[in-house]
Coordinates of C-alpha atoms and ligand atoms in Angstrom, one line a residue:
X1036 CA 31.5 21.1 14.9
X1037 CA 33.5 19.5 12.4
X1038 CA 36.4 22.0 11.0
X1039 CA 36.2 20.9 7.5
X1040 CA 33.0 22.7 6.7
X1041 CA 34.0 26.5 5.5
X1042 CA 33.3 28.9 8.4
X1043 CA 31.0 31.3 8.6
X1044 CA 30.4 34.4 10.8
X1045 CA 28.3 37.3 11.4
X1046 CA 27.0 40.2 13.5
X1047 CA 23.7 40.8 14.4
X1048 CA 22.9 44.7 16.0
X1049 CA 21.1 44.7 19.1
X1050 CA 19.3 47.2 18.4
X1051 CA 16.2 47.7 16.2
X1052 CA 13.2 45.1 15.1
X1053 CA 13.9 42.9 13.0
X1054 CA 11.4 43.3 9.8
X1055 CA 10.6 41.7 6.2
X1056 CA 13.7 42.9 4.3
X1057 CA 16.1 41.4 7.2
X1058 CA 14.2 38.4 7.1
X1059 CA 14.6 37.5 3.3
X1060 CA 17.7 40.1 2.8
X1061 CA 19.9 38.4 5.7
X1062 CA 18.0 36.0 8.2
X1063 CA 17.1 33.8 5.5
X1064 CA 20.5 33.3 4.7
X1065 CA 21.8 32.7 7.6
X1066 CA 19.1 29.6 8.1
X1067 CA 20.1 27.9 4.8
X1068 CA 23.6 28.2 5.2
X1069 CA 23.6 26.3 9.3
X1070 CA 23.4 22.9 7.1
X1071 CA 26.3 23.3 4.7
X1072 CA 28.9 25.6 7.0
X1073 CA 30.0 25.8 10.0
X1074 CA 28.6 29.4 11.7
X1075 CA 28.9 31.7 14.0
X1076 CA 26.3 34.1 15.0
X1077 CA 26.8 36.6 17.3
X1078 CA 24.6 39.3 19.1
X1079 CA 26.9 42.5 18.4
X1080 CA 26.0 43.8 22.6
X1081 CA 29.8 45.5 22.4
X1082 CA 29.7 47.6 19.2
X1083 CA 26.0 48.6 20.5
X1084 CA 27.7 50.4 23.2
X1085 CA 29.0 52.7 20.8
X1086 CA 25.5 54.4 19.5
X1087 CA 23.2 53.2 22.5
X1088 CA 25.2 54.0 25.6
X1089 CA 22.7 53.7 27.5
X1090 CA 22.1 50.0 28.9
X1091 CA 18.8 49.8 30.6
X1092 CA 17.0 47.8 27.5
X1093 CA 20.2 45.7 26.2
X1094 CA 18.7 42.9 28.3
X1095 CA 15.5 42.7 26.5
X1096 CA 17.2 43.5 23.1
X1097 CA 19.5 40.7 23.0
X1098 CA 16.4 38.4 24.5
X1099 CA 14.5 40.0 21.8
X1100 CA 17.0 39.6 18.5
X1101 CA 17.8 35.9 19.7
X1102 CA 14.2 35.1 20.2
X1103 CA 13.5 36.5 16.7
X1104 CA 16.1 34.9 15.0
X1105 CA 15.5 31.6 16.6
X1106 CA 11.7 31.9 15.4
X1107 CA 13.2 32.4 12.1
X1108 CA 14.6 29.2 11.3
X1109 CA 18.3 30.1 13.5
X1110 CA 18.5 26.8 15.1
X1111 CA 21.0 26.6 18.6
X1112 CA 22.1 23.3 18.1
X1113 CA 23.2 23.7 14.7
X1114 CA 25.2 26.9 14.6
X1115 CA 27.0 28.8 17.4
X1116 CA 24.6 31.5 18.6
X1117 CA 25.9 34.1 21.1
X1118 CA 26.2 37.3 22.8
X1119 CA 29.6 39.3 21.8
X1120 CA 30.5 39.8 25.4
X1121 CA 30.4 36.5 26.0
X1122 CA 33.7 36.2 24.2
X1123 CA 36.0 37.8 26.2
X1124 CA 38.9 37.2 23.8
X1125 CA 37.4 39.4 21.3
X1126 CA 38.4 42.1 23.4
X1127 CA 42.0 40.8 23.8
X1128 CA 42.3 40.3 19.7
X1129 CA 40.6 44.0 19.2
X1130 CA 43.4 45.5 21.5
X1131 CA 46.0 43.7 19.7
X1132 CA 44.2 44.8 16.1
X1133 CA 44.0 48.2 17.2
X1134 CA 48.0 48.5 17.1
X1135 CA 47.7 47.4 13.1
X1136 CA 45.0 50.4 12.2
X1137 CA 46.1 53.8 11.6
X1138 CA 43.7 56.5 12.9
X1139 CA 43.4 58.4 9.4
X1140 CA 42.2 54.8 7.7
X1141 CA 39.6 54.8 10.6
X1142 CA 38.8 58.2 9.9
X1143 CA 37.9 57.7 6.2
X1144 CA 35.4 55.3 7.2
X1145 CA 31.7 56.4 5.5
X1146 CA 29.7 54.8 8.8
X1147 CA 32.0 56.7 11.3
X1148 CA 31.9 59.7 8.9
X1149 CA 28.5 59.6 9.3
X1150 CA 27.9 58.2 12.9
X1151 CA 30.2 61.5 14.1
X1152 CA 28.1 63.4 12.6
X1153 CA 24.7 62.1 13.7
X1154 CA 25.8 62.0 17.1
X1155 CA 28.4 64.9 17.8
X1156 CA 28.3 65.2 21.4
X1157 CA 29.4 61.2 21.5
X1158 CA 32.3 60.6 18.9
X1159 CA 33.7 57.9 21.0
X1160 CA 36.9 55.8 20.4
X1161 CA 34.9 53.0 20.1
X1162 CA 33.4 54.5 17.4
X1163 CA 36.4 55.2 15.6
X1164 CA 37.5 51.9 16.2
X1165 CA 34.4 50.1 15.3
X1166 CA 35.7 48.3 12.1
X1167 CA 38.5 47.1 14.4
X1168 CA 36.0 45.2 16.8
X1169 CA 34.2 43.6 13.9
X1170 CA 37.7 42.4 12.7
X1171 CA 38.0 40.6 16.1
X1172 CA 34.8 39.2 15.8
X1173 CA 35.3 37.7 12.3
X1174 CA 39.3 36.5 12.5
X1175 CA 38.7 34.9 16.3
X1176 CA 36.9 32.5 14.6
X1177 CA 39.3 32.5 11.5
X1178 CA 35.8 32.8 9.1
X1179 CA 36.1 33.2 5.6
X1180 CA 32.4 33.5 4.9
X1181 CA 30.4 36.7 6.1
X1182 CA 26.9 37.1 4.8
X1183 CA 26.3 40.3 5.3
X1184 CA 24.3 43.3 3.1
X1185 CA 26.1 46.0 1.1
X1186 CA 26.5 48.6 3.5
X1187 CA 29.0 46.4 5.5
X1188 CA 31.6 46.0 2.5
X1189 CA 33.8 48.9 3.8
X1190 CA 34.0 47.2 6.8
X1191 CA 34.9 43.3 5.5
X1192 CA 37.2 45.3 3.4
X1193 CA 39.1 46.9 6.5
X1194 CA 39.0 43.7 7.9
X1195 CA 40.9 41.8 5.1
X1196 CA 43.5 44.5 5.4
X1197 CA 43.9 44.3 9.4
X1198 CA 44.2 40.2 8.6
X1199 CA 46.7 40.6 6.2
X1200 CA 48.1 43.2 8.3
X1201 CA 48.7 40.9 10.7
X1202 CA 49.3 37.8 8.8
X1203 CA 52.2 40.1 6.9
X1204 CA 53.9 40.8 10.5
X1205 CA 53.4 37.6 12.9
X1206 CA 53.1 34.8 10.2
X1207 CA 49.9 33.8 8.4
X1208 CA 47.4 33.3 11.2
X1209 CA 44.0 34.5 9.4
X1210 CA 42.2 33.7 6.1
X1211 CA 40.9 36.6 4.1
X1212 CA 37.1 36.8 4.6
X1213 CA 34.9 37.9 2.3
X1214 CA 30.9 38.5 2.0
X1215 CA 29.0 35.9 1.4
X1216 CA 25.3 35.1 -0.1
X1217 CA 23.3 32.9 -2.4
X1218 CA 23.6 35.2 -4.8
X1219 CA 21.1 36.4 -7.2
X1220 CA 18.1 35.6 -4.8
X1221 CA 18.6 38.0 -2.1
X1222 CA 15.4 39.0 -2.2
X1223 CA 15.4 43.2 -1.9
X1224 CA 11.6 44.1 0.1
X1225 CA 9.9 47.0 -1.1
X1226 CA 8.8 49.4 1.3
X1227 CA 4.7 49.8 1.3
X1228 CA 4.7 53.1 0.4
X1229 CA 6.8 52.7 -2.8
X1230 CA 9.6 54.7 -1.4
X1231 CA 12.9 51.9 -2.0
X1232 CA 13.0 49.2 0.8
X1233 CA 12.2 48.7 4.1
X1234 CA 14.0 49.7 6.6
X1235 CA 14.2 50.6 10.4
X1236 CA 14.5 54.3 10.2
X1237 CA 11.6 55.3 7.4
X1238 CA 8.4 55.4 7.4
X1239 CA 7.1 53.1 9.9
X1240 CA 3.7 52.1 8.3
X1241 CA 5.6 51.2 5.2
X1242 CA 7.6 48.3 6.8
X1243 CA 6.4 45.0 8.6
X1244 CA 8.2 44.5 11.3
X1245 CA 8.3 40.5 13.1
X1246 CA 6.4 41.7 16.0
X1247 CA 3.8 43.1 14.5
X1248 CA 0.3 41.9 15.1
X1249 CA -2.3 40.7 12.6
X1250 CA -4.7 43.6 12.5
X1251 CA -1.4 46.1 12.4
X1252 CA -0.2 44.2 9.7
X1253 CA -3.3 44.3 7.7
X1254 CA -3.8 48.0 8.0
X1255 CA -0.8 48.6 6.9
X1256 CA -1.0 46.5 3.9
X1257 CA -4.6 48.5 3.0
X1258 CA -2.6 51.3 3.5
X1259 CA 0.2 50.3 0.3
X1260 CA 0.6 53.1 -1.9
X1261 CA -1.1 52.1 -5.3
X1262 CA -2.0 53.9 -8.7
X1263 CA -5.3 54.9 -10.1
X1264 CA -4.8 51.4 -11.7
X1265 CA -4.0 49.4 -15.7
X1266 CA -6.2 51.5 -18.3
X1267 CA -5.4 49.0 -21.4
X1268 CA -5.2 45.5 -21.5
X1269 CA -1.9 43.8 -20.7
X1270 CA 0.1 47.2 -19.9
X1271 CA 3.3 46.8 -17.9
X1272 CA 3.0 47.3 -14.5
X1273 CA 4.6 50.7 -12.4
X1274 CA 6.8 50.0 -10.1
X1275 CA 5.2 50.1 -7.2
X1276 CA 2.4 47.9 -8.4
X1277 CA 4.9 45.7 -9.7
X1278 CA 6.8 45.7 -6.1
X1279 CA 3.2 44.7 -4.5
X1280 CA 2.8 41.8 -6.7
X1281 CA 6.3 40.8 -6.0
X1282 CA 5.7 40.6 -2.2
X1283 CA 2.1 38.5 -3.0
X1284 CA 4.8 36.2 -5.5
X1285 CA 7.1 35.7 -2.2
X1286 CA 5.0 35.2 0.3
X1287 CA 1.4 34.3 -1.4
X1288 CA -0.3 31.5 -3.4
X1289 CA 0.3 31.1 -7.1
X1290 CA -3.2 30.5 -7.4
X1291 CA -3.7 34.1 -5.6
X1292 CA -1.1 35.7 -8.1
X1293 CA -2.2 34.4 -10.7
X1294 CA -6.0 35.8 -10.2
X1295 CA -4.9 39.0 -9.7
X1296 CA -2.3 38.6 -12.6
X1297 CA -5.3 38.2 -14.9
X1298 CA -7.3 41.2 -12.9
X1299 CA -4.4 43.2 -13.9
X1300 CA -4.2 42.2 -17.3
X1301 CA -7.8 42.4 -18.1
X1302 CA -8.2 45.6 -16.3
X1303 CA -10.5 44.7 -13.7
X1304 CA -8.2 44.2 -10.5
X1305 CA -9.5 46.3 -7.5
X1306 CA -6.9 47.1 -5.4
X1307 CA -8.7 47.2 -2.1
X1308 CA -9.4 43.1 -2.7
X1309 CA -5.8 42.8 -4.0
X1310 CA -4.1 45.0 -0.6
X1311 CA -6.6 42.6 1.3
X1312 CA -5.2 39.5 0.0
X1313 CA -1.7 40.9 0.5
X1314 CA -2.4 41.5 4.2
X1315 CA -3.7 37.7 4.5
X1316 CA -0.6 36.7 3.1
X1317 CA 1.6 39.0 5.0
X1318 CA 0.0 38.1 8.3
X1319 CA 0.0 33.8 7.5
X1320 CA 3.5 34.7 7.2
X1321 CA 4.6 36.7 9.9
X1322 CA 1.9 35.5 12.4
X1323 CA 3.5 32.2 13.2
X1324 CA 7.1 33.8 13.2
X1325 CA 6.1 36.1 15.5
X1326 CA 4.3 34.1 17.6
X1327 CA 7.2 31.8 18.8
X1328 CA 9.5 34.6 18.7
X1329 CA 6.6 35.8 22.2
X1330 CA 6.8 32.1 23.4
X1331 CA 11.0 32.6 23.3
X1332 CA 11.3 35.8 24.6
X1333 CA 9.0 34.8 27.3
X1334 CA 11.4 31.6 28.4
X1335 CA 14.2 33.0 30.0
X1336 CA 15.7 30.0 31.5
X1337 CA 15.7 28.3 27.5
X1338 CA 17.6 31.9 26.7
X1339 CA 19.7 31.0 29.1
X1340 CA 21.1 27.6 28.1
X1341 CA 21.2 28.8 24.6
X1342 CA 23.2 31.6 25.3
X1343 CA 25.8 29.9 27.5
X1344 CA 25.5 26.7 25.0
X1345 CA 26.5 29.3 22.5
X1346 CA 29.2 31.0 24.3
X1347 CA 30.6 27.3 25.0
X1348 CA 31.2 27.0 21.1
X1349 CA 32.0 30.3 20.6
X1350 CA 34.3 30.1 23.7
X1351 CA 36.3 27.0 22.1
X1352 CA 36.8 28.7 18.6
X1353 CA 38.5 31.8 20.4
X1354 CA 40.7 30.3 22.7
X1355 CA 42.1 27.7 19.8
X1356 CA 42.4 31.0 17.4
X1357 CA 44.2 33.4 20.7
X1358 CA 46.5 30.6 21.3
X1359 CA 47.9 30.6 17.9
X1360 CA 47.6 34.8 18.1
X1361 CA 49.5 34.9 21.2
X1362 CA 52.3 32.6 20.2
X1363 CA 52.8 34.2 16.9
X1364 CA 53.1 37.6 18.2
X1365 CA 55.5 36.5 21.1
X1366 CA 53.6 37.0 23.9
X1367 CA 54.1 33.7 25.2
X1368 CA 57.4 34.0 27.9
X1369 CA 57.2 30.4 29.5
Ligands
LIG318 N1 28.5 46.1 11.8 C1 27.5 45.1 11.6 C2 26.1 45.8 11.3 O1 26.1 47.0 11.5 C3 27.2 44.2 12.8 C4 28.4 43.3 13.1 C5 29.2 43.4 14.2 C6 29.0 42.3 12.2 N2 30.2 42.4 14.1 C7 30.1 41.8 12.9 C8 28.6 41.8 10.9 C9 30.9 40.8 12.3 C10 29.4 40.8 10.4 C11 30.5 40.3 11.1 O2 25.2 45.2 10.9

């Protein structure tokens, strides 16, 4: 990997399927971005540990989110693609990070806020110190790019101020990352059921999830929450009719929109032939995606050579950054 490309790094969670509004809100990104940058894409295994303490299905996770991504677009040869724990120095940076962060700035932090309280029998140190850990993960590889959603801006802010932090103490080590995405095209998926986006933890019919199989996928597009439908010609569409038609734009013909576009107008569209169309459109699209993702998950000895091929890359990017770390702290006595 040549260093004169701008790096690039993110975190992927472990845990979860990955559906429509992480394909187009983050996935996507991360596929048009292998050409121009150089990345690192990591499978977050450690910071898992924190919610999920129990380890029995981390195996078939991390198969799982690598197969999925890979299906995706993610392509192994271009970009580094590896598990967390495969970087062993990320540990070593986090200890040394964790002497730069003050317990009440870890305290004020809205996820572990709200992680304590979701999980009160389990408020770990490692969920205190979360934001720490993704500060290793990010400055090992000295990114400056991190394409990553809205909820994770606390975090890449703590993260600047740990980098500084230590740039400030031991000599300027680390750039400042920042988030990073193609901007105004970040697509945002409506959930089905016109209740905001989709996501993991709501209503499960109203998202489409990667894995999910054509006639699932179907059903739950017959199932989108519509109106009674357009009562004069040319009206403005509600929201969540709007939303539908925005999904049909994305992933759908313009011939197809454009029928139903006229239906609308002229008041005769039928939403059972439109929510149809939408599910042949949804499934074309996720089918294939989800089809390779099986064929993947299936080949363990290929996720085995991309892992290690990943943790080869990643490997060589740490060790070059702890080097520098190590001698600018003074921990280097011979
Ligand atoms: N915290 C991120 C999330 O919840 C995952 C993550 C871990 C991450 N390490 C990272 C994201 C480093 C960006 C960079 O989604």
């Amino acid at each position: 990997m040549t260093s004169r490309k701008g790096i690039v790094m993110s975190g992927i969670r472990p845990t979860g399927y990955l559906h429509l509004g992480n394909y187009f809100g983050a996935v996507r990104n991360y596929v048009r971005m292998q050409d121009e940058f150089e990345c690192y894409f990591m499978v977050a295994d450690l910071h898992s540990l924190t919610t999920h303490p129990d380890t029995s299905q981390l195996k078939d996770n991390i198969h799982r989110v690598l197969a999925e991504n890979i299906a995706c677009g993610l392509d192994p040869d271009k970009v580094a693609l590896y598990c967390q724990s495969h970087v062993p120095e990320t540990a070593e940076l986090y200890l040394y990070l964790n002497m730069l962060s003050y317990v009440g700035e870890l305290e004020r932090t809205t996820t572990f806020k709200d992680k304590a309280r979701s999980q009160p029998d389990n408020v770990n140190a490692g969920l205190l110190t979360y934001p720490v850990l993704q500060t290793a993960d990010i400055i090992i590889h000295r990114a400056s790019y991190v394409p990553v959603g809205k909820d994770q801006e606390q975090h890449l802010e703590m993260c600047r101020n740990f980098a500084n932090r230590f740039n400030h103490r031991f000599g300027e080590i680390f750039p400042e990352p920042v988030a990073f995405n193609f901007g105004e095209d970040l697509a945002r998926i409506p959930s089905l059921d016109g209740k905001g986006k989709m996501s993991k933890s709501e209503n499960q019919y109203a998202t489409i999830y990667l894995s999910d199989g054509d006639d699932l996928i179907r059903k739950k597009a017959m199932k989108a929450v519509t109106d009674s439908g357009p009562v004069e010609p040319n009206s403005p569409k509600p929201e969540i009719i709007e939303n539908l038609f925005g999904l049909m734009r994305l992933l759908g013909t313009p011939a197809n929109v454009q029928h139903y576009e006229d239906a609308w107008n002229n008041c005769t569209i039928k939403y059972g032939e439109f929510k149809k169309q939408l599910g042949e459109d949804l499934v074309s699209f996720v089918s294939p995606i989800r089809i390779k993702a099986e064929e993947i998950q299936a080949d363990k000895q290929y996720l085995k050579d991309i892992m290690i091929k990943g943790a080869e890359k990643a490997n060589h990017s740490a060790q070059k950054t702890m080097k520098l770390v190590r001698e600018a702290m003074g921990l280097n006595y011979y």
